[in-house]
Amino acid sequence: MKNSEHFLYPTWRWFGPQDAVSLAEIKQTGAKGIVTALHHIPCGEVWSVTEIQQRQQLIEDVGLDWTVVESVNIHETIKRGEPERNQYIENYQQTLRNLAQRGIKLVCYNFMPVLDWTRTHLAFPVEDDSFALRYDPIALAGFELFILKREGAEKEYSAEQKEAAQAYILSLTEQEKETLQKTILAGLPGTDEVFSLDEFNEHLERYGNIDTTQLRENLAYFLQQIIPVAEEVGIKMAIHPDDPPFPILGLPRVVSTEADLRFIVDSVPSPSNGITFCTGSLGGRADNNLPGMVQRLGEHIHFLHLRNVQRSADGSFHEANHLEGSTDMVSVMQAVIAEQKRRVEIGRSGVAIPMRPDHGHQFLFDANRHFYPGYSGVGRLRGLAELRGLELGIRRMLQIFEK
Ligand code: DNO
């Protein structure tokens, strides 16, 4: 018996009316739900019910629904644990209440200092001549040591690494250096902001005294204030992992490993304190066993980003097609379906976990439009189609909610 309420709920990230992919197009991708945010509201301000409703109306007008907010971003004073954070936490609570009032019950967020996901290359040509995002630690070191000139950075690299980084920077033209800088210092997703070197250095200075332990405490404080409100209004919070999942540019990271995620869910136990399981971000580390993490953390997973990265021996990685790359997506999907089965068996809600593809390649089909990096049309469409086919195939083979 086909029972589609047990399937993963296919969603698509849309950056709002200025996105090069339209809602009408999204409707034809197989996605049912939209993942979006009010990117035009400055981080830290309250999202009014009216603004939320306007965005929701646009989505519902084409027959889709606003399933997930990605993201309500967290103000830097909260991450740094400064006294002003309490006002921003109150604002965050109010935004959650307003979202709940409109029936929007799932919120993705991250706790990465200053930057969101970070890459060194946005158009890395792969085998089929499409373009992928890439992270190359040598390029990052080159930027950090010879362009940003971050104080203390030289102590973090071996003589060999410094040499390689210098050779890399010397091989670049002025324009290539500028592109590298802009790529690394791009601000939040859904905006075209890029930090200047001075602005970025100022941000780094403000993190001077904040190490991993302190950042983790600041996250726990945030959760203690936010989760009770989320629970009261029926919102599920889903923290997104760090990308890449290790410290960069001298900034600490606390959402990179299974132990990190375990600390987070244990710090304020609640059905509202959950995870966005992003296989692409977590897959940046070879020591993250992704199917095992789904098995062990499954009950806390509220949202899935299923994408793949290909890691190389030199520590670099690039975004692979969704079913290729270093992560065995088949095993991940099997673990996810097992978690859904468990939820059905214990009569728990939230079986149709929202899932989205992520970071599609830029294909020839996509050449004439200006997409946010990673958010191409056809590239992601391929990813979503592959993931849905994989899901259906596994269900049929295992006869789980499928004949
Ligand atoms: C990467 C995305 C991230 C993510 C935020 C969540 O493509 O998954 O931008 O949305 O980090 O807050």
Tab-separated table of N, CA and C in Angstrom, residues 241-339:
chain	number	residue	atom	x	y	z
A	241	PRO	N	24.663	22.066	11.073
A	241	PRO	CA	26.095	21.911	11.392
A	241	PRO	C	26.973	22.964	10.735
A	242	ASP	N	28.179	23.055	11.243
A	242	ASP	CA	29.188	23.972	10.700
A	242	ASP	C	29.634	23.488	9.323
A	243	ASP	N	29.964	24.436	8.479
A	243	ASP	CA	30.420	24.059	7.147
A	243	ASP	C	31.542	25.003	6.720
A	244	PRO	N	32.783	24.536	6.621
A	244	PRO	CA	33.232	23.176	6.888
A	244	PRO	C	33.189	22.851	8.386
A	245	PRO	N	33.176	21.565	8.724
A	245	PRO	CA	32.981	21.176	10.123
A	245	PRO	C	34.276	21.156	10.931
A	246	PHE	N	34.985	22.237	10.920
A	246	PHE	CA	36.194	22.403	11.740
A	246	PHE	C	36.478	23.900	11.812
A	247	PRO	N	37.280	24.322	12.811
A	247	PRO	CA	37.525	25.764	12.967
A	247	PRO	C	38.285	26.322	11.764
A	248	ILE	N	37.923	27.507	11.321
A	248	ILE	CA	38.695	28.168	10.261
A	248	ILE	C	38.930	29.616	10.656
A	249	LEU	N	39.988	30.192	10.118
A	249	LEU	CA	40.302	31.610	10.285
A	249	LEU	C	40.334	32.022	11.758
A	250	GLY	N	40.746	31.086	12.590
A	250	GLY	CA	40.874	31.402	14.010
A	250	GLY	C	39.555	31.432	14.756
A	251	LEU	N	38.449	31.110	14.092
A	251	LEU	CA	37.139	31.142	14.754
A	251	LEU	C	36.774	29.740	15.251
A	252	PRO	N	36.262	29.658	16.487
A	252	PRO	CA	35.896	28.337	16.994
A	252	PRO	C	34.625	27.804	16.316
A	253	ARG	N	34.436	26.510	16.386
A	253	ARG	CA	33.230	25.861	15.830
A	253	ARG	C	32.753	24.828	16.834
A	254	VAL	N	31.454	24.741	17.064
A	254	VAL	CA	30.954	23.804	18.078
A	254	VAL	C	29.809	22.915	17.598
A	255	VAL	N	29.597	22.859	16.273
A	255	VAL	CA	28.513	22.010	15.748
A	255	VAL	C	29.065	21.181	14.585
A	256	SER	N	30.131	20.436	14.848
A	256	SER	CA	30.831	19.767	13.757
A	256	SER	C	30.828	18.245	13.830
A	257	THR	N	30.596	17.694	15.007
A	257	THR	CA	30.757	16.245	15.183
A	257	THR	C	29.550	15.654	15.915
A	258	GLU	N	29.554	14.347	15.990
A	258	GLU	CA	28.483	13.668	16.730
A	258	GLU	C	28.479	14.114	18.200
A	259	ALA	N	29.680	14.227	18.786
A	259	ALA	CA	29.754	14.633	20.200
A	259	ALA	C	29.181	16.048	20.366
A	260	ASP	N	29.457	16.933	19.409
A	260	ASP	CA	28.893	18.293	19.478
A	260	ASP	C	27.365	18.243	19.462
A	261	LEU	N	26.831	17.456	18.533
A	261	LEU	CA	25.369	17.393	18.403
A	261	LEU	C	24.752	16.766	19.653
A	262	ARG	N	25.444	15.784	20.193
A	262	ARG	CA	24.959	15.140	21.417
A	262	ARG	C	24.927	16.159	22.561
A	263	PHE	N	25.979	16.964	22.667
A	263	PHE	CA	26.012	17.993	23.708
A	263	PHE	C	24.807	18.928	23.548
A	264	ILE	N	24.522	19.306	22.324
A	264	ILE	CA	23.438	20.269	22.072
A	264	ILE	C	22.081	19.694	22.469
A	265	VAL	N	21.792	18.478	22.005
A	265	VAL	CA	20.462	17.941	22.329
A	265	VAL	C	20.332	17.624	23.819
A	266	ASP	N	21.454	17.275	24.442
A	266	ASP	CA	21.399	16.974	25.886
A	266	ASP	C	21.362	18.232	26.748
A	267	SER	N	21.805	19.355	26.186
A	267	SER	CA	21.921	20.543	27.039
A	267	SER	C	20.541	21.067	27.441
A	268	VAL	N	19.543	20.938	26.585
A	268	VAL	CA	18.169	21.280	26.961
A	268	VAL	C	17.264	20.201	26.333
A	269	PRO	N	17.063	19.101	27.043
A	269	PRO	CA	16.297	18.014	26.424
A	269	PRO	C	14.860	18.453	26.150
A	270	SER	N	14.465	18.367	24.892
A	270	SER	CA	13.110	18.779	24.502
A	270	SER	C	12.885	18.366	23.060
A	271	PRO	N	11.656	18.002	22.721
A	271	PRO	CA	11.368	17.699	21.306
A	271	PRO	C	11.605	18.935	20.428
A	272	SER	N	11.643	20.099	21.033
A	272	SER	CA	11.870	21.329	20.258
A	272	SER	C	13.344	21.603	20.018
A	273	ASN	N	14.221	20.841	20.650
A	273	ASN	CA	15.658	21.092	20.502
A	273	ASN	C	16.284	20.019	19.611
A	274	GLY	N	16.209	20.236	18.296
A	274	GLY	CA	16.653	19.201	17.370
A	274	GLY	C	17.704	19.661	16.377
A	275	ILE	N	17.826	18.839	15.341
A	275	ILE	CA	18.961	18.951	14.422
A	275	ILE	C	18.496	19.062	12.969
A	276	THR	N	19.228	19.866	12.193
A	276	THR	CA	19.166	19.761	10.729
A	276	THR	C	20.315	18.842	10.363
A	277	PHE	N	20.011	17.667	9.864
A	277	PHE	CA	21.086	16.730	9.541
A	277	PHE	C	21.538	17.007	8.118
A	278	CYS	N	22.677	17.700	8.005
A	278	CYS	CA	23.188	18.091	6.687
A	278	CYS	C	24.369	17.179	6.351
A	279	THR	N	24.123	16.255	5.429
A	279	THR	CA	25.168	15.278	5.086
A	279	THR	C	26.331	15.953	4.367
A	280	GLY	N	26.048	17.073	3.726
A	280	GLY	CA	27.119	17.778	3.026
A	280	GLY	C	28.078	18.426	4.002
A	281	SER	N	27.545	19.115	5.014
A	281	SER	CA	28.413	19.773	5.984
A	281	SER	C	29.155	18.735	6.814
A	282	LEU	N	28.415	17.818	7.409
A	282	LEU	CA	29.042	16.820	8.279
A	282	LEU	C	29.993	15.927	7.486
A	283	GLY	N	29.698	15.745	6.199
A	283	GLY	CA	30.524	14.898	5.341
A	283	GLY	C	31.882	15.506	5.015
A	284	GLY	N	32.126	16.728	5.434
A	284	GLY	CA	33.435	17.351	5.232
A	284	GLY	C	34.511	16.743	6.135
A	285	ARG	N	34.103	15.905	7.081
A	285	ARG	CA	35.068	15.222	7.969
A	285	ARG	C	34.949	13.724	7.753
A	286	ALA	N	36.090	13.076	7.562
A	286	ALA	CA	36.072	11.625	7.345
A	286	ALA	C	35.677	10.890	8.623
A	287	ASP	N	35.890	11.507	9.810
A	287	ASP	CA	35.565	10.794	11.049
A	287	ASP	C	34.098	10.946	11.468
A	288	ASN	N	33.286	11.597	10.668
A	288	ASN	CA	31.844	11.599	10.936
A	288	ASN	C	31.222	10.415	10.199
A	289	ASN	N	30.726	9.453	10.944
A	289	ASN	CA	30.077	8.294	10.322
A	289	ASN	C	28.587	8.621	10.154
A	290	LEU	N	28.215	9.038	8.964
A	290	LEU	CA	26.879	9.628	8.803
A	290	LEU	C	25.726	8.646	9.024
A	291	PRO	N	25.745	7.445	8.420
A	291	PRO	CA	24.619	6.536	8.710
A	291	PRO	C	24.538	6.222	10.210
A	292	GLY	N	25.694	6.059	10.849
A	292	GLY	CA	25.707	5.781	12.293
A	292	GLY	C	25.132	6.954	13.076
A	293	MET	N	25.438	8.156	12.631
A	293	MET	CA	24.907	9.336	13.332
A	293	MET	C	23.385	9.399	13.192
A	294	VAL	N	22.884	9.017	12.020
A	294	VAL	CA	21.423	9.005	11.859
A	294	VAL	C	20.825	7.969	12.811
A	295	GLN	N	21.483	6.815	12.906
A	295	GLN	CA	20.945	5.783	13.811
A	295	GLN	C	20.924	6.285	15.256
A	296	ARG	N	22.010	6.938	15.667
A	296	ARG	CA	22.124	7.287	17.086
A	296	ARG	C	21.420	8.601	17.455
A	297	LEU	N	21.351	9.519	16.499
A	297	LEU	CA	20.739	10.820	16.813
A	297	LEU	C	19.359	10.969	16.167
A	298	GLY	N	18.911	9.882	15.509
A	298	GLY	CA	17.712	9.947	14.662
A	298	GLY	C	16.524	10.658	15.283
A	299	GLU	N	16.255	10.364	16.566
A	299	GLU	CA	15.037	10.939	17.163
A	299	GLU	C	15.080	12.465	17.191
A	300	HIS	N	16.276	13.048	17.081
A	300	HIS	CA	16.385	14.511	17.167
A	300	HIS	C	16.381	15.187	15.788
A	301	ILE	N	16.335	14.388	14.733
A	301	ILE	CA	16.435	14.976	13.392
A	301	ILE	C	15.063	15.496	12.943
A	302	HIS	N	15.011	16.807	12.695
A	302	HIS	CA	13.751	17.424	12.259
A	302	HIS	C	13.787	17.830	10.797
A	303	PHE	N	14.983	17.882	10.223
A	303	PHE	CA	15.105	18.420	8.857
A	303	PHE	C	16.352	17.785	8.251
A	304	LEU	N	16.271	17.482	6.954
A	304	LEU	CA	17.395	16.817	6.280
A	304	LEU	C	17.894	17.642	5.099
A	305	HIS	N	19.203	17.855	5.048
A	305	HIS	CA	19.848	18.389	3.842
A	305	HIS	C	20.678	17.230	3.299
A	306	LEU	N	20.247	16.664	2.190
A	306	LEU	CA	20.956	15.497	1.671
A	306	LEU	C	21.789	15.900	0.461
A	307	ARG	N	23.054	16.121	0.680
A	307	ARG	CA	23.960	16.397	-0.439
A	307	ARG	C	25.282	15.718	-0.161
A	308	ASN	N	26.149	15.736	-1.150
A	308	ASN	CA	27.355	14.942	-1.032
A	308	ASN	C	28.598	15.779	-1.304
A	309	VAL	N	29.684	15.430	-0.661
A	309	VAL	CA	30.967	16.056	-1.000
A	309	VAL	C	31.984	14.956	-1.290
A	310	GLN	N	32.906	15.289	-2.164
A	310	GLN	CA	34.009	14.375	-2.459
A	310	GLN	C	35.241	14.912	-1.751
A	311	ARG	N	35.706	14.153	-0.762
A	311	ARG	CA	36.918	14.577	-0.052
A	311	ARG	C	38.151	14.056	-0.772
A	312	SER	N	39.236	14.828	-0.709
A	312	SER	CA	40.490	14.363	-1.300
A	312	SER	C	41.530	14.224	-0.194
A	313	ALA	N	42.608	13.506	-0.518
A	313	ALA	CA	43.633	13.224	0.495
A	313	ALA	C	44.290	14.502	1.018
A	314	ASP	N	44.315	15.570	0.222
A	314	ASP	CA	44.971	16.807	0.662
A	314	ASP	C	44.099	17.671	1.575
A	315	GLY	N	42.946	17.141	1.962
A	315	GLY	CA	42.085	17.897	2.874
A	315	GLY	C	41.079	18.787	2.146
A	316	SER	N	41.141	18.810	0.831
A	316	SER	CA	40.158	19.611	0.101
A	316	SER	C	38.901	18.770	-0.123
A	317	PHE	N	37.828	19.427	-0.451
A	317	PHE	CA	36.628	18.693	-0.892
A	317	PHE	C	35.848	19.565	-1.851
A	318	HIS	N	35.082	18.902	-2.722
A	318	HIS	CA	34.151	19.656	-3.564
A	318	HIS	C	32.795	18.973	-3.521
A	319	GLU	N	31.796	19.703	-3.971
A	319	GLU	CA	30.436	19.176	-3.923
A	319	GLU	C	30.268	18.191	-5.066
A	320	ALA	N	29.928	16.956	-4.699
A	320	ALA	CA	29.723	15.928	-5.720
A	320	ALA	C	28.234	15.880	-6.076
A	321	ASN	N	27.892	15.138	-7.124
A	321	ASN	CA	26.474	14.883	-7.369
A	321	ASN	C	25.894	14.206	-6.130
A	322	HIS	N	24.578	14.350	-5.962
A	322	HIS	CA	23.992	13.945	-4.685
A	322	HIS	C	24.211	12.464	-4.332
A	323	LEU	N	24.245	11.603	-5.331
A	323	LEU	CA	24.402	10.172	-5.028
A	323	LEU	C	25.843	9.713	-5.167
A	324	GLU	N	26.738	10.627	-5.490
A	324	GLU	CA	28.147	10.253	-5.637
A	324	GLU	C	28.939	10.884	-4.492
A	325	GLY	N	30.264	10.791	-4.536
A	325	GLY	CA	31.040	11.441	-3.490
A	325	GLY	C	31.345	10.527	-2.324
A	326	SER	N	31.872	11.123	-1.257
A	326	SER	CA	32.406	10.335	-0.143
A	326	SER	C	31.340	9.765	0.774
A	327	THR	N	30.152	10.338	0.754
A	327	THR	CA	29.089	9.827	1.633
A	327	THR	C	28.264	8.781	0.905
A	328	ASP	N	28.047	7.655	1.559
A	328	ASP	CA	27.219	6.613	0.970
A	328	ASP	C	25.750	6.985	1.205
A	329	MET	N	25.180	7.665	0.213
A	329	MET	CA	23.827	8.190	0.392
A	329	MET	C	22.800	7.070	0.550
A	330	VAL	N	23.093	5.920	-0.027
A	330	VAL	CA	22.155	4.802	0.102
A	330	VAL	C	22.053	4.393	1.578
A	331	SER	N	23.202	4.287	2.242
A	331	SER	CA	23.167	3.899	3.662
A	331	SER	C	22.519	4.983	4.517
A	332	VAL	N	22.773	6.243	4.160
A	332	VAL	CA	22.136	7.329	4.919
A	332	VAL	C	20.623	7.226	4.758
A	333	MET	N	20.183	7.045	3.515
A	333	MET	CA	18.733	6.983	3.263
A	333	MET	C	18.110	5.791	3.990
A	334	GLN	N	18.820	4.668	3.990
A	334	GLN	CA	18.301	3.499	4.707
A	334	GLN	C	18.138	3.798	6.191
A	335	ALA	N	19.132	4.483	6.760
A	335	ALA	CA	19.062	4.816	8.186
A	335	ALA	C	17.910	5.787	8.451
A	336	VAL	N	17.688	6.704	7.520
A	336	VAL	CA	16.595	7.677	7.690
A	336	VAL	C	15.254	6.952	7.650
A	337	ILE	N	15.106	6.035	6.685
A	337	ILE	CA	13.830	5.319	6.567
A	337	ILE	C	13.601	4.441	7.804
A	338	ALA	N	14.679	3.875	8.340
A	338	ALA	CA	14.544	3.077	9.572
A	338	ALA	C	14.060	3.968	10.717
A	339	GLU	N	14.550	5.200	10.766
A	339	GLU	CA	14.105	6.129	11.808
A	339	GLU	C	12.618	6.472	11.615
